Amino acid sequence: MPLFLLGLVLGGLSGGVTYGFTADGQAAGIVGAIAAVLTWFGWATVIFLDD
């Protein structure tokens, strides 16, 4: 359960910061989902995308 919650937090953080940088909701959603899934696979990640 803690790993699941960590994935949600890191995915939300990555998606939120990416949205702040790019103002592109679709890219932010993709980045957030990728960060969450990678965390659930055991790789704690924070991803920022900037245009």
mmCIF file of C-alpha atoms in Angstrom:
data_model
loop_
_atom_site.group_PDB
_atom_site.id
_atom_site.type_symbol
_atom_site.label_atom_id
_atom_site.label_comp_id
_atom_site.label_asym_id
_atom_site.label_seq_id
_atom_site.Cartn_x
_atom_site.Cartn_y
_atom_site.Cartn_z
ATOM 1 C CA MET A 1 0.000 0.000 0.000
ATOM 2 C CA PRO A 2 2.748 2.572 0.758
ATOM 3 C CA LEU A 3 4.309 1.923 -2.671
ATOM 4 C CA PHE A 4 0.941 2.551 -4.321
ATOM 5 C CA LEU A 5 0.516 5.839 -2.458
ATOM 6 C CA LEU A 6 4.082 6.870 -3.273
ATOM 7 C CA GLY A 7 3.311 6.237 -6.936
ATOM 8 C CA LEU A 8 0.249 8.458 -6.734
ATOM 9 C CA VAL A 9 2.211 11.239 -5.038
ATOM 10 C CA LEU A 10 5.155 11.128 -7.440
ATOM 11 C CA GLY A 11 2.861 10.824 -10.455
ATOM 12 C CA GLY A 12 0.838 13.796 -9.295
ATOM 13 C CA LEU A 13 3.960 15.826 -8.601
ATOM 14 C CA SER A 14 5.457 15.006 -11.992
ATOM 15 C CA GLY A 15 2.224 15.735 -13.831
ATOM 16 C CA GLY A 16 1.600 18.956 -11.927
ATOM 17 C CA VAL A 17 5.054 20.381 -12.506
ATOM 18 C CA THR A 18 4.958 19.346 -16.157
ATOM 19 C CA TYR A 19 1.608 21.088 -16.560
ATOM 20 C CA GLY A 20 3.061 24.175 -14.930
ATOM 21 C CA PHE A 21 5.984 24.173 -17.368
ATOM 22 C CA THR A 22 4.085 23.352 -20.553
ATOM 23 C CA ALA A 23 0.368 24.151 -19.951
ATOM 24 C CA ASP A 24 -0.354 20.967 -21.926
ATOM 25 C CA GLY A 25 -2.784 18.764 -20.038
ATOM 26 C CA GLN A 26 -2.280 15.711 -22.235
ATOM 27 C CA ALA A 27 1.507 15.726 -21.842
ATOM 28 C CA ALA A 28 1.152 16.267 -18.095
ATOM 29 C CA GLY A 29 -1.212 13.297 -17.809
ATOM 30 C CA ILE A 30 1.129 11.044 -19.752
ATOM 31 C CA VAL A 31 4.145 12.090 -17.674
ATOM 32 C CA GLY A 32 2.204 11.585 -14.436
ATOM 33 C CA ALA A 33 1.013 8.140 -15.493
ATOM 34 C CA ILE A 34 4.508 7.068 -16.533
ATOM 35 C CA ALA A 35 5.998 8.261 -13.233
ATOM 36 C CA ALA A 36 3.308 6.452 -11.240
ATOM 37 C CA VAL A 37 3.706 3.164 -13.128
ATOM 38 C CA LEU A 38 7.497 3.261 -12.899
ATOM 39 C CA THR A 39 7.216 3.821 -9.152
ATOM 40 C CA TRP A 40 4.868 0.850 -8.847
ATOM 41 C CA PHE A 41 7.435 -1.247 -10.736
ATOM 42 C CA GLY A 42 10.037 -0.286 -8.139
ATOM 43 C CA TRP A 43 11.738 2.689 -9.734
ATOM 44 C CA ALA A 44 10.829 5.776 -7.713
ATOM 45 C CA THR A 45 10.791 8.527 -10.314
ATOM 46 C CA VAL A 46 9.999 12.165 -10.687
ATOM 47 C CA ILE A 47 9.819 13.325 -14.300
ATOM 48 C CA PHE A 48 9.620 16.909 -15.502
ATOM 49 C CA LEU A 49 8.906 17.761 -19.129
ATOM 50 C CA ASP A 50 9.606 21.239 -20.414
ATOM 51 C CA ASP A 51 8.982 22.549 -23.903
#
